[in-house]
Amino acid sequence: MSISMIPDDVIEDVFRRVAPRSLAVCRCVSRAWRALIDDRRLLLPRSLAGLFLNVNPLDKPEFLARPAADSTSSYHMPSYGMIDDHCNGLILQYDCVTNPATGQTVYLPNRPPLPLLDDKHFDGRGYLVFDPAESPHYQVFLIPYLYDHDGYSSSSTEVDHAHDALMQLEWPPSPFVLGVFSSRTGRWEERSLIRQGEAAGTVADDMRMLDVDPASNIIV
């Protein structure tokens, strides 16, 4: 395979693992590599002013920094729960996106109902998508997941059977209709995705992948 056929995102992922001195050598290999390294700012120094720590999902994240760190260290997150996601310097909490470097917070409109899914059994988790090299705008994808049946008690046998049946459905479905917020338009919209190939598994398989608690993590 010619190296020109390898996607830029894959090459970038490799470059990010290379020491700066070797990366500077790679920059001299070709115009394409030089443009990739420059456009994605892979050689720019990155300082660690501090980190956000999710200790308790019910409390706002703690910010830890050296006393000499810049003004970011004095920034306080909005009074919400845990950090749901982060991407290229932006942080997503339940209904707001924050840039800690500038202190700017944007509150999202109310989340829409989950398209084509029963809200009694499913909830949505937000995921942030942002690439400043491509666009100044970001998107939030609302990915549905099935409520953990063990997390609540139910005296309804009908509810139990419905939950068990949902656990056996293929995942992801096709078409997969998601709620997507765009900072370009400032509103939520539905986006339909068609699966390529077979399903990755079932809803039960997806729930096992979510066993790791996202409330306990470190955001650098």
mmCIF file with all atom_site columns, C-alpha atoms in Angstrom:
data_model
loop_
_atom_site.group_PDB
_atom_site.id
_atom_site.type_symbol
_atom_site.label_atom_id
_atom_site.label_alt_id
_atom_site.label_comp_id
_atom_site.label_asym_id
_atom_site.label_entity_id
_atom_site.label_seq_id
_atom_site.pdbx_PDB_ins_code
_atom_site.Cartn_x
_atom_site.Cartn_y
_atom_site.Cartn_z
_atom_site.occupancy
_atom_site.B_iso_or_equiv
_atom_site.pdbx_formal_charge
_atom_site.auth_seq_id
_atom_site.auth_comp_id
_atom_site.auth_asym_id
_atom_site.auth_atom_id
_atom_site.pdbx_PDB_model_num
ATOM 1   C CA . MET A 1 1   ? 0.000   0.000  0.000  1.00 0.00 ? 1   MET A CA 1
ATOM 2   C CA . SER A 1 2   ? 1.248   3.474  -0.865 1.00 0.00 ? 2   SER A CA 1
ATOM 3   C CA . ILE A 1 3   ? 1.692   5.741  2.155  1.00 0.00 ? 3   ILE A CA 1
ATOM 4   C CA . SER A 1 4   ? -0.417  8.350  0.352  1.00 0.00 ? 4   SER A CA 1
ATOM 5   C CA . MET A 1 5   ? -3.418  6.040  0.825  1.00 0.00 ? 5   MET A CA 1
ATOM 6   C CA . ILE A 1 6   ? -3.147  6.135  4.632  1.00 0.00 ? 6   ILE A CA 1
ATOM 7   C CA . PRO A 1 7   ? -5.690  8.588  6.134  1.00 0.00 ? 7   PRO A CA 1
ATOM 8   C CA . ASP A 1 8   ? -4.257  11.758 7.671  1.00 0.00 ? 8   ASP A CA 1
ATOM 9   C CA . ASP A 1 9   ? -5.897  10.969 11.011 1.00 0.00 ? 9   ASP A CA 1
ATOM 10  C CA . VAL A 1 10  ? -3.942  7.709  11.239 1.00 0.00 ? 10  VAL A CA 1
ATOM 11  C CA . ILE A 1 11  ? -0.650  9.429  10.367 1.00 0.00 ? 11  ILE A CA 1
ATOM 12  C CA . GLU A 1 12  ? -1.397  12.146 12.930 1.00 0.00 ? 12  GLU A CA 1
ATOM 13  C CA . ASP A 1 13  ? -1.977  9.516  15.605 1.00 0.00 ? 13  ASP A CA 1
ATOM 14  C CA . VAL A 1 14  ? 1.462   8.048  14.837 1.00 0.00 ? 14  VAL A CA 1
ATOM 15  C CA . PHE A 1 15  ? 3.128   11.476 14.795 1.00 0.00 ? 15  PHE A CA 1
ATOM 16  C CA . ARG A 1 16  ? 1.723   12.293 18.235 1.00 0.00 ? 16  ARG A CA 1
ATOM 17  C CA . ARG A 1 17  ? 3.707   9.350  19.627 1.00 0.00 ? 17  ARG A CA 1
ATOM 18  C CA . VAL A 1 18  ? 6.984   10.563 18.115 1.00 0.00 ? 18  VAL A CA 1
ATOM 19  C CA . ALA A 1 19  ? 9.511   12.637 20.064 1.00 0.00 ? 19  ALA A CA 1
ATOM 20  C CA . PRO A 1 20  ? 9.634   16.331 18.980 1.00 0.00 ? 20  PRO A CA 1
ATOM 21  C CA . ARG A 1 21  ? 13.141  16.035 17.530 1.00 0.00 ? 21  ARG A CA 1
ATOM 22  C CA . SER A 1 22  ? 12.182  13.042 15.374 1.00 0.00 ? 22  SER A CA 1
ATOM 23  C CA . LEU A 1 23  ? 8.936   14.756 14.407 1.00 0.00 ? 23  LEU A CA 1
ATOM 24  C CA . ALA A 1 24  ? 10.939  17.719 13.108 1.00 0.00 ? 24  ALA A CA 1
ATOM 25  C CA . VAL A 1 25  ? 12.845  15.269 10.892 1.00 0.00 ? 25  VAL A CA 1
ATOM 26  C CA . CYS A 1 26  ? 9.549   13.777 9.639  1.00 0.00 ? 26  CYS A CA 1
ATOM 27  C CA . ARG A 1 27  ? 8.477   17.287 8.690  1.00 0.00 ? 27  ARG A CA 1
ATOM 28  C CA . CYS A 1 28  ? 11.280  17.352 6.090  1.00 0.00 ? 28  CYS A CA 1
ATOM 29  C CA . VAL A 1 29  ? 10.223  14.106 4.397  1.00 0.00 ? 29  VAL A CA 1
ATOM 30  C CA . SER A 1 30  ? 7.525   15.557 2.134  1.00 0.00 ? 30  SER A CA 1
ATOM 31  C CA . ARG A 1 31  ? 5.302   18.566 1.585  1.00 0.00 ? 31  ARG A CA 1
ATOM 32  C CA . ALA A 1 32  ? 2.273   16.544 2.632  1.00 0.00 ? 32  ALA A CA 1
ATOM 33  C CA . TRP A 1 33  ? 3.820   15.603 5.971  1.00 0.00 ? 33  TRP A CA 1
ATOM 34  C CA . ARG A 1 34  ? 5.021   19.152 6.571  1.00 0.00 ? 34  ARG A CA 1
ATOM 35  C CA . ALA A 1 35  ? 1.538   20.495 5.893  1.00 0.00 ? 35  ALA A CA 1
ATOM 36  C CA . LEU A 1 36  ? -0.023  17.879 8.191  1.00 0.00 ? 36  LEU A CA 1
ATOM 37  C CA . ILE A 1 37  ? 2.374   18.635 11.057 1.00 0.00 ? 37  ILE A CA 1
ATOM 38  C CA . ASP A 1 38  ? 1.967   22.401 10.652 1.00 0.00 ? 38  ASP A CA 1
ATOM 39  C CA . ASP A 1 39  ? -1.806  22.441 10.128 1.00 0.00 ? 39  ASP A CA 1
ATOM 40  C CA . ARG A 1 40  ? -2.424  20.292 13.204 1.00 0.00 ? 40  ARG A CA 1
ATOM 41  C CA . ARG A 1 41  ? 0.197   22.108 15.273 1.00 0.00 ? 41  ARG A CA 1
ATOM 42  C CA . LEU A 1 42  ? 1.936   18.930 16.323 1.00 0.00 ? 42  LEU A CA 1
ATOM 43  C CA . LEU A 1 43  ? 5.234   20.663 17.121 1.00 0.00 ? 43  LEU A CA 1
ATOM 44  C CA . LEU A 1 44  ? 3.816   23.424 19.306 1.00 0.00 ? 44  LEU A CA 1
ATOM 45  C CA . PRO A 1 45  ? 4.719   23.109 23.005 1.00 0.00 ? 45  PRO A CA 1
ATOM 46  C CA . ARG A 1 46  ? 1.865   22.046 25.269 1.00 0.00 ? 46  ARG A CA 1
ATOM 47  C CA . SER A 1 47  ? 1.991   23.059 28.898 1.00 0.00 ? 47  SER A CA 1
ATOM 48  C CA . LEU A 1 48  ? 0.089   21.354 31.698 1.00 0.00 ? 48  LEU A CA 1
ATOM 49  C CA . ALA A 1 49  ? -1.389  24.169 33.793 1.00 0.00 ? 49  ALA A CA 1
ATOM 50  C CA . GLY A 1 50  ? -3.510  21.762 35.790 1.00 0.00 ? 50  GLY A CA 1
ATOM 51  C CA . LEU A 1 51  ? -6.095  19.023 35.628 1.00 0.00 ? 51  LEU A CA 1
ATOM 52  C CA . PHE A 1 52  ? -9.752  18.482 36.457 1.00 0.00 ? 52  PHE A CA 1
ATOM 53  C CA . LEU A 1 53  ? -10.583 15.552 38.712 1.00 0.00 ? 53  LEU A CA 1
ATOM 54  C CA . ASN A 1 54  ? -13.980 13.847 38.896 1.00 0.00 ? 54  ASN A CA 1
ATOM 55  C CA . VAL A 1 55  ? -14.187 12.439 42.419 1.00 0.00 ? 55  VAL A CA 1
ATOM 56  C CA . ASN A 1 56  ? -17.924 12.340 43.015 1.00 0.00 ? 56  ASN A CA 1
ATOM 57  C CA . PRO A 1 57  ? -20.555 12.349 40.237 1.00 0.00 ? 57  PRO A CA 1
ATOM 58  C CA . LEU A 1 58  ? -22.789 14.580 42.380 1.00 0.00 ? 58  LEU A CA 1
ATOM 59  C CA . ASP A 1 59  ? -20.173 17.291 42.906 1.00 0.00 ? 59  ASP A CA 1
ATOM 60  C CA . LYS A 1 60  ? -18.546 19.649 40.441 1.00 0.00 ? 60  LYS A CA 1
ATOM 61  C CA . PRO A 1 61  ? -15.022 18.624 39.346 1.00 0.00 ? 61  PRO A CA 1
ATOM 62  C CA . GLU A 1 62  ? -11.998 19.732 41.328 1.00 0.00 ? 62  GLU A CA 1
ATOM 63  C CA . PHE A 1 63  ? -9.237  21.685 39.569 1.00 0.00 ? 63  PHE A CA 1
ATOM 64  C CA . LEU A 1 64  ? -5.690  20.885 40.691 1.00 0.00 ? 64  LEU A CA 1
ATOM 65  C CA . ALA A 1 65  ? -2.773  23.112 39.701 1.00 0.00 ? 65  ALA A CA 1
ATOM 66  C CA . ARG A 1 66  ? 0.553   24.442 40.891 1.00 0.00 ? 66  ARG A CA 1
ATOM 67  C CA . PRO A 1 67  ? 0.333   27.851 42.650 1.00 0.00 ? 67  PRO A CA 1
ATOM 68  C CA . ALA A 1 68  ? 2.323   29.418 39.803 1.00 0.00 ? 68  ALA A CA 1
ATOM 69  C CA . ALA A 1 69  ? -0.092  28.220 37.122 1.00 0.00 ? 69  ALA A CA 1
ATOM 70  C CA . ASP A 1 70  ? -1.875  30.801 34.987 1.00 0.00 ? 70  ASP A CA 1
ATOM 71  C CA . SER A 1 71  ? -5.337  32.254 35.525 1.00 0.00 ? 71  SER A CA 1
ATOM 72  C CA . THR A 1 72  ? -6.956  28.962 34.499 1.00 0.00 ? 72  THR A CA 1
ATOM 73  C CA . SER A 1 73  ? -6.249  27.749 38.041 1.00 0.00 ? 73  SER A CA 1
ATOM 74  C CA . SER A 1 74  ? -8.715  30.279 39.450 1.00 0.00 ? 74  SER A CA 1
ATOM 75  C CA . TYR A 1 75  ? -11.487 29.265 37.068 1.00 0.00 ? 75  TYR A CA 1
ATOM 76  C CA . HIS A 1 76  ? -14.501 27.537 38.615 1.00 0.00 ? 76  HIS A CA 1
ATOM 77  C CA . MET A 1 77  ? -16.653 25.123 36.670 1.00 0.00 ? 77  MET A CA 1
ATOM 78  C CA . PRO A 1 78  ? -20.407 25.725 36.617 1.00 0.00 ? 78  PRO A CA 1
ATOM 79  C CA . SER A 1 79  ? -22.273 24.216 39.568 1.00 0.00 ? 79  SER A CA 1
ATOM 80  C CA . TYR A 1 80  ? -23.153 20.987 37.820 1.00 0.00 ? 80  TYR A CA 1
ATOM 81  C CA . GLY A 1 81  ? -22.132 17.376 38.274 1.00 0.00 ? 81  GLY A CA 1
ATOM 82  C CA . MET A 1 82  ? -19.372 15.403 36.659 1.00 0.00 ? 82  MET A CA 1
ATOM 83  C CA . ILE A 1 83  ? -17.604 16.101 33.378 1.00 0.00 ? 83  ILE A CA 1
ATOM 84  C CA . ASP A 1 84  ? -19.328 13.993 30.724 1.00 0.00 ? 84  ASP A CA 1
ATOM 85  C CA . ASP A 1 85  ? -16.732 14.417 27.976 1.00 0.00 ? 85  ASP A CA 1
ATOM 86  C CA . HIS A 1 86  ? -13.886 16.597 26.722 1.00 0.00 ? 86  HIS A CA 1
ATOM 87  C CA . CYS A 1 87  ? -12.313 17.241 23.336 1.00 0.00 ? 87  CYS A CA 1
ATOM 88  C CA . ASN A 1 88  ? -9.411  19.478 22.246 1.00 0.00 ? 88  ASN A CA 1
ATOM 89  C CA . GLY A 1 89  ? -9.673  21.915 25.136 1.00 0.00 ? 89  GLY A CA 1
ATOM 90  C CA . LEU A 1 90  ? -13.466 22.021 25.517 1.00 0.00 ? 90  LEU A CA 1
ATOM 91  C CA . ILE A 1 91  ? -15.319 20.367 28.398 1.00 0.00 ? 91  ILE A CA 1
ATOM 92  C CA . LEU A 1 92  ? -18.891 19.046 28.307 1.00 0.00 ? 92  LEU A CA 1
ATOM 93  C CA . GLN A 1 93  ? -21.046 18.897 31.390 1.00 0.00 ? 93  GLN A CA 1
ATOM 94  C CA . TYR A 1 94  ? -24.674 17.835 31.202 1.00 0.00 ? 94  TYR A CA 1
ATOM 95  C CA . ASP A 1 95  ? -26.056 20.896 29.441 1.00 0.00 ? 95  ASP A CA 1
ATOM 96  C CA . CYS A 1 96  ? -23.116 23.254 29.026 1.00 0.00 ? 96  CYS A CA 1
ATOM 97  C CA . VAL A 1 97  ? -19.826 23.410 27.123 1.00 0.00 ? 97  VAL A CA 1
ATOM 98  C CA . THR A 1 98  ? -16.914 25.232 28.770 1.00 0.00 ? 98  THR A CA 1
ATOM 99  C CA . ASN A 1 99  ? -13.561 26.481 27.546 1.00 0.00 ? 99  ASN A CA 1
ATOM 100 C CA . PRO A 1 100 ? -11.416 26.600 30.731 1.00 0.00 ? 100 PRO A CA 1
ATOM 101 C CA . ALA A 1 101 ? -8.693  28.581 28.942 1.00 0.00 ? 101 ALA A CA 1
ATOM 102 C CA . THR A 1 102 ? -11.050 31.510 28.254 1.00 0.00 ? 102 THR A CA 1
ATOM 103 C CA . GLY A 1 103 ? -13.606 30.961 31.012 1.00 0.00 ? 103 GLY A CA 1
ATOM 104 C CA . GLN A 1 104 ? -16.430 30.966 28.451 1.00 0.00 ? 104 GLN A CA 1
ATOM 105 C CA . THR A 1 105 ? -19.437 28.721 29.075 1.00 0.00 ? 105 THR A CA 1
ATOM 106 C CA . VAL A 1 106 ? -22.242 28.073 26.590 1.00 0.00 ? 106 VAL A CA 1
ATOM 107 C CA . TYR A 1 107 ? -25.486 26.562 27.865 1.00 0.00 ? 107 TYR A CA 1
ATOM 108 C CA . LEU A 1 108 ? -27.192 24.137 25.502 1.00 0.00 ? 108 LEU A CA 1
ATOM 109 C CA . PRO A 1 109 ? -30.938 24.123 24.791 1.00 0.00 ? 109 PRO A CA 1
ATOM 110 C CA . ASN A 1 110 ? -33.023 21.465 26.510 1.00 0.00 ? 110 ASN A CA 1
ATOM 111 C CA . ARG A 1 111 ? -32.214 18.013 25.243 1.00 0.00 ? 111 ARG A CA 1
ATOM 112 C CA . PRO A 1 112 ? -34.771 16.614 22.786 1.00 0.00 ? 112 PRO A CA 1
ATOM 113 C CA . PRO A 1 113 ? -36.536 13.271 23.291 1.00 0.00 ? 113 PRO A CA 1
ATOM 114 C CA . LEU A 1 114 ? -34.529 10.323 22.031 1.00 0.00 ? 114 LEU A CA 1
ATOM 115 C CA . PRO A 1 115 ? -35.536 9.677  18.396 1.00 0.00 ? 115 PRO A CA 1
ATOM 116 C CA . LEU A 1 116 ? -37.341 6.369  17.803 1.00 0.00 ? 116 LEU A CA 1
ATOM 117 C CA . LEU A 1 117 ? -36.573 5.104  21.330 1.00 0.00 ? 117 LEU A CA 1
ATOM 118 C CA . ASP A 1 118 ? -38.689 4.698  24.458 1.00 0.00 ? 118 ASP A CA 1
ATOM 119 C CA . ASP A 1 119 ? -37.666 7.241  27.108 1.00 0.00 ? 119 ASP A CA 1
ATOM 120 C CA . LYS A 1 120 ? -38.978 4.869  29.792 1.00 0.00 ? 120 LYS A CA 1
ATOM 121 C CA . HIS A 1 121 ? -36.106 2.485  29.049 1.00 0.00 ? 121 HIS A CA 1
ATOM 122 C CA . PHE A 1 122 ? -33.423 4.611  27.383 1.00 0.00 ? 122 PHE A CA 1
ATOM 123 C CA . ASP A 1 123 ? -31.495 7.706  28.368 1.00 0.00 ? 123 ASP A CA 1
ATOM 124 C CA . GLY A 1 124 ? -28.932 9.734  26.421 1.00 0.00 ? 124 GLY A CA 1
ATOM 125 C CA . ARG A 1 125 ? -25.279 10.451 27.179 1.00 0.00 ? 125 ARG A CA 1
ATOM 126 C CA . GLY A 1 126 ? -23.574 13.423 25.563 1.00 0.00 ? 126 GLY A CA 1
ATOM 127 C CA . TYR A 1 127 ? -20.301 13.174 23.635 1.00 0.00 ? 127 TYR A CA 1
ATOM 128 C CA . LEU A 1 128 ? -18.352 16.201 22.438 1.00 0.00 ? 128 LEU A CA 1
ATOM 129 C CA . VAL A 1 129 ? -16.806 16.503 18.952 1.00 0.00 ? 129 VAL A CA 1
ATOM 130 C CA . PHE A 1 130 ? -14.444 19.414 18.259 1.00 0.00 ? 130 PHE A CA 1
ATOM 131 C CA . ASP A 1 131 ? -11.505 19.821 15.885 1.00 0.00 ? 131 ASP A CA 1
ATOM 132 C CA . PRO A 1 132 ? -10.210 23.411 15.780 1.00 0.00 ? 132 PRO A CA 1
ATOM 133 C CA . ALA A 1 133 ? -8.022  22.527 12.799 1.00 0.00 ? 133 ALA A CA 1
ATOM 134 C CA . GLU A 1 134 ? -11.184 21.876 10.779 1.00 0.00 ? 134 GLU A CA 1
ATOM 135 C CA . SER A 1 135 ? -13.749 24.295 12.207 1.00 0.00 ? 135 SER A CA 1
ATOM 136 C CA . PRO A 1 136 ? -14.276 26.659 15.155 1.00 0.00 ? 136 PRO A CA 1
ATOM 137 C CA . HIS A 1 137 ? -17.629 24.969 15.777 1.00 0.00 ? 137 HIS A CA 1
ATOM 138 C CA . TYR A 1 138 ? -18.310 21.914 17.928 1.00 0.00 ? 138 TYR A CA 1
ATOM 139 C CA . GLN A 1 139 ? -21.054 19.302 18.072 1.00 0.00 ? 139 GLN A CA 1
ATOM 140 C CA . VAL A 1 140 ? -22.593 17.264 20.886 1.00 0.00 ? 140 VAL A CA 1
ATOM 141 C CA . PHE A 1 141 ? -23.870 13.789 20.007 1.00 0.00 ? 141 PHE A CA 1
ATOM 142 C CA . LEU A 1 142 ? -26.569 12.317 22.236 1.00 0.00 ? 142 LEU A CA 1
ATOM 143 C CA . ILE A 1 143 ? -25.891 8.561  22.299 1.00 0.00 ? 143 ILE A CA 1
ATOM 144 C CA . PRO A 1 144 ? -28.717 6.469  23.821 1.00 0.00 ? 144 PRO A CA 1
ATOM 145 C CA . TYR A 1 145 ? -28.130 3.721  26.350 1.00 0.00 ? 145 TYR A CA 1
ATOM 146 C CA . LEU A 1 146 ? -30.464 1.366  28.187 1.00 0.00 ? 146 LEU A CA 1
ATOM 147 C CA . TYR A 1 147 ? -31.174 2.029  31.848 1.00 0.00 ? 147 TYR A CA 1
ATOM 148 C CA . ASP A 1 148 ? -29.481 -0.450 34.165 1.00 0.00 ? 148 ASP A CA 1
ATOM 149 C CA . HIS A 1 149 ? -32.385 -2.647 35.268 1.00 0.00 ? 149 HIS A CA 1
ATOM 150 C CA . ASP A 1 150 ? -30.526 -3.554 38.464 1.00 0.00 ? 150 ASP A CA 1
ATOM 151 C CA . GLY A 1 151 ? -30.407 0.110  39.405 1.00 0.00 ? 151 GLY A CA 1
ATOM 152 C CA . TYR A 1 152 ? -34.112 0.331  40.231 1.00 0.00 ? 152 TYR A CA 1
ATOM 153 C CA . SER A 1 153 ? -36.829 -1.935 41.562 1.00 0.00 ? 153 SER A CA 1
ATOM 154 C CA . SER A 1 154 ? -39.989 -2.704 39.666 1.00 0.00 ? 154 SER A CA 1
ATOM 155 C CA . SER A 1 155 ? -43.039 -4.688 40.660 1.00 0.00 ? 155 SER A CA 1
ATOM 156 C CA . SER A 1 156 ? -44.212 -4.862 37.065 1.00 0.00 ? 156 SER A CA 1
ATOM 157 C CA . THR A 1 157 ? -43.536 -8.145 35.305 1.00 0.00 ? 157 THR A CA 1
ATOM 158 C CA . GLU A 1 158 ? -44.396 -6.404 32.035 1.00 0.00 ? 158 GLU A CA 1
ATOM 159 C CA . VAL A 1 159 ? -41.584 -3.897 32.577 1.00 0.00 ? 159 VAL A CA 1
ATOM 160 C CA . ASP A 1 160 ? -39.162 -6.723 33.384 1.00 0.00 ? 160 ASP A CA 1
ATOM 161 C CA . HIS A 1 161 ? -40.040 -8.591 30.191 1.00 0.00 ? 161 HIS A CA 1
ATOM 162 C CA . ALA A 1 162 ? -39.763 -5.428 28.075 1.00 0.00 ? 162 ALA A CA 1
ATOM 163 C CA . HIS A 1 163 ? -36.316 -4.722 29.513 1.00 0.00 ? 163 HIS A CA 1
ATOM 164 C CA . ASP A 1 164 ? -35.150 -8.287 28.845 1.00 0.00 ? 164 ASP A CA 1
ATOM 165 C CA . ALA A 1 165 ? -36.395 -8.084 25.254 1.00 0.00 ? 165 ALA A CA 1
ATOM 166 C CA . LEU A 1 166 ? -34.577 -4.789 24.673 1.00 0.00 ? 166 LEU A CA 1
ATOM 167 C CA . MET A 1 167 ? -31.338 -6.329 25.951 1.00 0.00 ? 167 MET A CA 1
ATOM 168 C CA . GLN A 1 168 ? -31.380 -8.759 23.013 1.00 0.00 ? 168 GLN A CA 1
ATOM 169 C CA . LEU A 1 169 ? -31.776 -6.146 20.269 1.00 0.00 ? 169 LEU A CA 1
ATOM 170 C CA . GLU A 1 170 ? -28.834 -5.680 17.898 1.00 0.00 ? 170 GLU A CA 1
ATOM 171 C CA . TRP A 1 171 ? -26.621 -2.680 18.553 1.00 0.00 ? 171 TRP A CA 1
ATOM 172 C CA . PRO A 1 172 ? -26.199 -0.250 16.983 1.00 0.00 ? 172 PRO A CA 1
ATOM 173 C CA . PRO A 1 173 ? -29.501 -0.321 15.105 1.00 0.00 ? 173 PRO A CA 1
ATOM 174 C CA . SER A 1 174 ? -29.757 0.757  11.490 1.00 0.00 ? 174 SER A CA 1
ATOM 175 C CA . PRO A 1 175 ? -30.769 3.405  10.778 1.00 0.00 ? 175 PRO A CA 1
ATOM 176 C CA . PHE A 1 176 ? -29.409 4.912  13.995 1.00 0.00 ? 176 PHE A CA 1
ATOM 177 C CA . VAL A 1 177 ? -31.145 8.255  14.587 1.00 0.00 ? 177 VAL A CA 1
ATOM 178 C CA . LEU A 1 178 ? -29.239 10.524 16.977 1.00 0.00 ? 178 LEU A CA 1
ATOM 179 C CA . GLY A 1 179 ? -29.864 13.917 18.495 1.00 0.00 ? 179 GLY A CA 1
ATOM 180 C CA . VAL A 1 180 ? -26.993 16.258 17.548 1.00 0.00 ? 180 VAL A CA 1
ATOM 181 C CA . PHE A 1 181 ? -26.366 19.798 18.799 1.00 0.00 ? 181 PHE A CA 1
ATOM 182 C CA . SER A 1 182 ? -24.334 22.120 16.568 1.00 0.00 ? 182 SER A CA 1
ATOM 183 C CA . SER A 1 183 ? -22.751 25.325 17.846 1.00 0.00 ? 183 SER A CA 1
ATOM 184 C CA . ARG A 1 184 ? -23.037 26.619 14.285 1.00 0.00 ? 184 ARG A CA 1
ATOM 185 C CA . THR A 1 185 ? -26.846 26.599 14.377 1.00 0.00 ? 185 THR A CA 1
ATOM 186 C CA . GLY A 1 186 ? -27.349 26.724 18.150 1.00 0.00 ? 186 GLY A CA 1
ATOM 187 C CA . ARG A 1 187 ? -29.996 24.000 18.110 1.00 0.00 ? 187 ARG A CA 1
ATOM 188 C CA . TRP A 1 188 ? -30.536 20.248 18.278 1.00 0.00 ? 188 TRP A CA 1
ATOM 189 C CA . GLU A 1 189 ? -31.400 18.286 15.157 1.00 0.00 ? 189 GLU A CA 1
ATOM 190 C CA . GLU A 1 190 ? -31.918 14.646 14.222 1.00 0.00 ? 190 GLU A CA 1
ATOM 191 C CA . ARG A 1 191 ? -29.217 12.897 12.224 1.00 0.00 ? 191 ARG A CA 1
ATOM 192 C CA . SER A 1 192 ? -29.732 9.454  10.698 1.00 0.00 ? 192 SER A CA 1
ATOM 193 C CA . LEU A 1 193 ? -26.736 7.128  10.361 1.00 0.00 ? 193 LEU A CA 1
ATOM 194 C CA . ILE A 1 194 ? -26.754 3.933  8.305  1.00 0.00 ? 194 ILE A CA 1
ATOM 195 C CA . ARG A 1 195 ? -24.664 1.089  9.677  1.00 0.00 ? 195 ARG A CA 1
ATOM 196 C CA . GLN A 1 196 ? -22.066 -0.461 7.408  1.00 0.00 ? 196 GLN A CA 1
ATOM 197 C CA . GLY A 1 197 ? -21.688 -4.188 7.942  1.00 0.00 ? 197 GLY A CA 1
ATOM 198 C CA . GLU A 1 198 ? -23.070 -6.327 10.729 1.00 0.00 ? 198 GLU A CA 1
ATOM 199 C CA . ALA A 1 199 ? -24.082 -5.116 14.164 1.00 0.00 ? 199 ALA A CA 1
ATOM 200 C CA . ALA A 1 200 ? -21.280 -4.889 16.723 1.00 0.00 ? 200 ALA A CA 1
ATOM 201 C CA . GLY A 1 201 ? -23.370 -6.865 19.198 1.00 0.00 ? 201 GLY A CA 1
ATOM 202 C CA . THR A 1 202 ? -26.493 -6.476 21.289 1.00 0.00 ? 202 THR A CA 1
ATOM 203 C CA . VAL A 1 203 ? -27.756 -3.869 23.733 1.00 0.00 ? 203 VAL A CA 1
ATOM 204 C CA . ALA A 1 204 ? -26.524 -6.170 26.519 1.00 0.00 ? 204 ALA A CA 1
ATOM 205 C CA . ASP A 1 205 ? -23.011 -6.097 25.045 1.00 0.00 ? 205 ASP A CA 1
ATOM 206 C CA . ASP A 1 206 ? -23.117 -2.307 24.943 1.00 0.00 ? 206 ASP A CA 1
ATOM 207 C CA . MET A 1 207 ? -24.135 -2.126 28.595 1.00 0.00 ? 207 MET A CA 1
ATOM 208 C CA . ARG A 1 208 ? -21.169 -4.278 29.595 1.00 0.00 ? 208 ARG A CA 1
ATOM 209 C CA . MET A 1 209 ? -18.873 -1.768 27.863 1.00 0.00 ? 209 MET A CA 1
ATOM 210 C CA . LEU A 1 210 ? -20.406 1.005  30.007 1.00 0.00 ? 210 LEU A CA 1
ATOM 211 C CA . ASP A 1 211 ? -19.565 -0.723 33.287 1.00 0.00 ? 211 ASP A CA 1
ATOM 212 C CA . VAL A 1 212 ? -16.600 1.629  33.813 1.00 0.00 ? 212 VAL A CA 1
ATOM 213 C CA . ASP A 1 213 ? -17.905 4.622  35.764 1.00 0.00 ? 213 ASP A CA 1
ATOM 214 C CA . PRO A 1 214 ? -17.156 7.817  33.791 1.00 0.00 ? 214 PRO A CA 1
ATOM 215 C CA . ALA A 1 215 ? -17.661 9.823  36.982 1.00 0.00 ? 215 ALA A CA 1
ATOM 216 C CA . SER A 1 216 ? -14.220 8.849  38.265 1.00 0.00 ? 216 SER A CA 1
ATOM 217 C CA . ASN A 1 217 ? -11.662 10.183 35.832 1.00 0.00 ? 217 ASN A CA 1
ATOM 218 C CA . ILE A 1 218 ? -8.971  12.772 35.261 1.00 0.00 ? 218 ILE A CA 1
ATOM 219 C CA . ILE A 1 219 ? -9.226  15.470 32.576 1.00 0.00 ? 219 ILE A CA 1
ATOM 220 C CA . VAL A 1 220 ? -5.859  16.963 31.570 1.00 0.00 ? 220 VAL A CA 1
#
